[in-house]
Amino acid sequence: MAATAVSQYYLSFHSIPEDGGTWRRRRRRTGSSVCCTPPVPSIPSSSPPPVVGPELSLSFGAHVIPHPKKVEKGGEDAFFISSYNGGVVAVADGVSGWAEQNVNPALFSRELMSKASSLVEDEEVSYNPRTLIQKAHAATSSVGSATVIIAMLEKNGTLKIASVGDCGLRVIRKGQVVFSTSPEEHYFDCPYQLSSEAVGQTYLDATVSSVELVKGDTLVIGSDGLFDNVFDHEIVSAVGTTSDGVTNTGGKLDDITVIVGHAESS
Amino acid sequence: MAATAVSQYYLSFHSIPEDGGTWRRRRRRTGSSVCCTPPVPSIPSSSPPPVVGPELSLSFGAHVIPHPKKVEKGGEDAFFISSYNGGVVAVADGVSGWAEQNVNPALFSRELMSKASSLVEDEEVSYNPRTLIQKAHAATSSVGSATVIIAMLEKNGTLKIASVGDCGLRVIRKGQVVFSTSPEEHYFDCPYQLSSEAVGQTYLDATVSSVELVKGDTLVIGSDGLFDNVFDHEIVSAVGTTSDGVTNTGGKLDDITVIVGHAESS
C-alpha cells in the first residue's frame, strides 16, 4: 500500500470565519430559483466512470494529531489500514471521559483496532464491516469505550461501511463530496460508542451503508476531531491542493485522525 | 400502499434564523473537548435492530408544492411510488431554464418518471436503480432535462439509491439523520442533470449508494426545493411532530416535492 504524506489535510484547519456556516446557508438564500439554461456550453460532456471497470484498490496516507494535552501519551485515537482485498481502513476514537475514572481512554480504542486488524481475513467476518465490529468488540477486554468506523472495499468498487458514533467518511469525486456518513449521537458531543460496559452500544447500532467508488475517487476517513474542525468544502479544497494549508488558529481541541485513500486500478 | 398526510413536512419551512447555520456550526465551537463520562446512566441500553429481522416494506405519503408562479401548470417536479418488492420511490426535478427556450420544463421530468415507473419490474433493470435511470432516460423523448433520484428497497432492508443531481434522500432513525445523500452539481445551483441534449449527464454519472434500513426508519425523499429550504434538524423535528409546523416566510421559491416513507414489517 502506498503511503502518501497528507500534511495538507491536517494543516488545513482554519479559524471559524465571520460568516460561519456559509457553506450550508448559501443554499438557503431568499429569491427566485436560479438554474443554468440548458444546453450548457460551458459544461463539458461528462467523462463517465465505467460501470464495469478495472478492479479497484485503495492507497492510503494517514496522520494522527494528538490533543495538545495528550501528546506525550499519543492521544486516544487509533486506526489501522489493511491491503486485504480492495483495502480496509478503520478509525476508533477513545472516549476521553474515562480519564476521570483513572482509566486511560486510549487502551480500549487501541485494542479494538488491534483486534479488528487481526480479524480482517476471518472467515466468519466474511468481509462484512458490521461483523468485524462485532467480533473485534467481543475480543476487546480493555475497560473503556470508543466510537468506530470501518470501511472495506470490494475490488468491484463497492465500499462497505459500518459506523458506531461520530467518526466519519467522505468520498470526493470531481471536486465535490458525493458521499458522506452521518454521525450517531445520544446528545450533543456524546456519540454512540462501543463500550466495555453494558450501557454502551453494539454492532447492532452501527449505521451500515455502501457506495460505489470509481477510479480516481478520494476517500477521507477520520475521527470527529477532523469533521468538527474542518468543513467539507475545506476538505475538498485540501484534497485538491498541494499547499500546506493554513495552521489552525481556532476550532475544537481534540485528537484528530485523518486517513486519505485514493481509488486506483488494481 | 398506505398514504399518510404529510402536511407537517411541507409546512415546516422557517425563515432563516439570525444565527444561520447553527446546526453545522455548533460542531465547530472553540474550547476543549467535552464528552459524556461513561458509564452513562442517563443513556438507556439501546434497543438494537435485528440483523436478520422481518421483511421490510415502505409505506409512503407524498406532497408537491409548485413554485408560486407555476401553480397553474402544476410545477416541474414529478415523482412516482411503487409497491413492487420492498417499495420504490423516485423524484425528478425539471430544469426550469428550458422555459427560456419555450420548452415546458415539466415535460421531461414527467415523461422520465412515467417511463421509470413502467420499467420498475423490467427484467433487464433487475431492480437496479442506476439501470432504471439508464432505461427510463433512453425511453424519454421529450426535450428538456431533469435531476433524478430513485430508491429501491429490497425486502431484506437494503435500500439501493441512484441519484443524478441535487434531489435528496434522508434516513431518520431514533430522532437523527443516520444517512444522507449528497448533491451533484457543476457549480452553484446548476446540478448534474439527465438531458435530451448530449451535453447532459447520464446514468453513468449517478452516485450509487445503499443503506441498511431497520423497522421504524423514516425516509424523506425530495427535490432540492425541500433541502434548500429546510435544514436536516428541521426535517427531523417535523418527522417527530404531529403539529402543522410553521408557514414559510422566507427561503428560496421553487417547486417542492417531498415524499415520506416509513419502513414497516411486510
Coordinates of C-alpha atoms in Angstrom, one line a residue, chain A residues 86-204:
Chain A
G86 CA -9.6 -3.8 -2.2
G87 CA -8.4 -2.3 1.0
V88 CA -9.7 -1.9 4.6
V89 CA -9.5 1.2 6.8
A90 CA -10.8 1.8 10.3
V91 CA -10.6 4.5 12.9
A92 CA -11.6 4.4 16.6
D93 CA -11.8 7.3 18.9
G94 CA -11.4 6.6 22.6
V95 CA -14.0 8.4 24.8
S96 CA -12.0 10.8 26.9
G97 CA -14.4 10.8 29.8
W98 CA -12.8 7.6 31.1
A99 CA -9.7 9.6 32.3
E100 CA -11.9 11.0 35.1
Q101 CA -12.1 7.4 36.4
N102 CA -8.3 6.9 36.1
V103 CA -8.8 4.8 33.0
N104 CA -6.5 5.5 30.0
P105 CA -9.1 6.2 27.2
A106 CA -6.6 5.1 24.6
L107 CA -6.5 1.5 25.7
F108 CA -9.9 0.5 24.5
S109 CA -9.6 2.2 21.1
R110 CA -6.2 0.8 20.5
E111 CA -7.1 -2.8 21.5
L112 CA -10.3 -2.5 19.4
M113 CA -8.3 -1.6 16.3
S114 CA -5.7 -4.2 17.0
K115 CA -8.3 -6.9 17.3
A116 CA -10.1 -5.7 14.2
S117 CA -7.0 -5.7 12.1
S118 CA -6.2 -9.3 13.1
L119 CA -9.8 -10.3 12.1
V120 CA -10.0 -8.7 8.7
E121 CA -9.4 -12.0 6.9
D122 CA -11.5 -14.0 9.4
E123 CA -13.9 -16.4 7.6
E124 CA -16.8 -15.6 10.0
V125 CA -16.4 -11.9 9.3
S126 CA -16.8 -12.7 5.6
Y127 CA -15.6 -9.2 4.7
N128 CA -18.6 -7.6 6.4
P129 CA -17.7 -4.4 8.3
R130 CA -20.5 -4.7 10.9
T131 CA -19.5 -8.3 11.7
L132 CA -15.9 -7.1 12.0
I133 CA -17.1 -4.5 14.6
Q134 CA -19.0 -7.3 16.4
K135 CA -16.1 -9.7 16.6
A136 CA -13.4 -7.0 17.4
H137 CA -15.6 -5.6 20.2
A138 CA -16.2 -9.1 21.6
A139 CA -12.4 -9.7 21.6
T140 CA -11.6 -6.4 23.3
S141 CA -11.1 -6.8 27.1
S142 CA -9.9 -3.3 28.0
V143 CA -12.1 -1.0 30.1
G144 CA -13.3 2.0 28.2
S145 CA -15.3 2.9 25.2
A146 CA -14.8 4.3 21.7
T147 CA -16.5 5.4 18.5
V148 CA -15.5 3.4 15.4
I149 CA -15.8 3.4 11.6
I150 CA -14.7 0.6 9.4
A151 CA -14.7 0.7 5.6
M152 CA -14.0 -2.3 3.4
L153 CA -13.6 -2.0 -0.4
E154 CA -14.6 -4.9 -2.7
K155 CA -12.5 -4.9 -5.8
N156 CA -15.6 -4.4 -7.9
G157 CA -15.7 -0.9 -6.4
T158 CA -18.3 -1.3 -3.6
L159 CA -17.1 0.4 -0.4
K160 CA -18.9 -1.2 2.5
I161 CA -19.1 0.9 5.7
A162 CA -20.2 0.4 9.3
S163 CA -20.0 3.1 11.8
V164 CA -20.9 3.5 15.5
G165 CA -20.7 7.1 16.7
D166 CA -19.2 10.1 15.1
C167 CA -16.2 9.1 13.2
G168 CA -16.8 9.9 9.5
L169 CA -16.1 9.2 5.9
R170 CA -16.3 11.3 2.8
V171 CA -16.0 10.3 -0.9
I172 CA -14.7 13.1 -3.1
R173 CA -15.3 12.9 -6.9
K174 CA -14.6 15.6 -9.4
G175 CA -14.1 18.2 -6.7
Q176 CA -17.2 17.5 -4.7
V177 CA -18.3 15.3 -1.8
V178 CA -20.6 12.7 -3.4
F179 CA -21.0 10.5 -0.3
S180 CA -20.9 11.3 3.4
T181 CA -21.6 9.3 6.5
S182 CA -23.7 10.8 9.3
P183 CA -22.8 10.8 13.0
E184 CA -24.8 8.9 15.6
E185 CA -25.0 10.6 19.0
H186 CA -27.2 10.4 22.1
Y187 CA -27.0 14.2 22.5
F188 CA -24.6 16.9 21.6
D189 CA -21.0 15.7 21.8
C190 CA -22.0 12.3 23.3
P191 CA -21.7 9.9 20.4
Y192 CA -22.9 6.3 20.2
Q193 CA -19.9 4.2 21.4
L194 CA -18.8 0.6 21.8
S195 CA -18.0 0.1 25.4
S196 CA -16.7 -2.3 28.0
E197 CA -19.9 -1.5 29.9
A198 CA -23.4 -2.9 29.1
V199 CA -24.7 0.7 28.8
G200 CA -22.8 1.2 25.6
Q201 CA -23.8 0.4 22.0
T202 CA -23.0 -2.6 19.9
Y203 CA -22.5 -3.6 16.3
L204 CA -26.3 -3.7 16.1

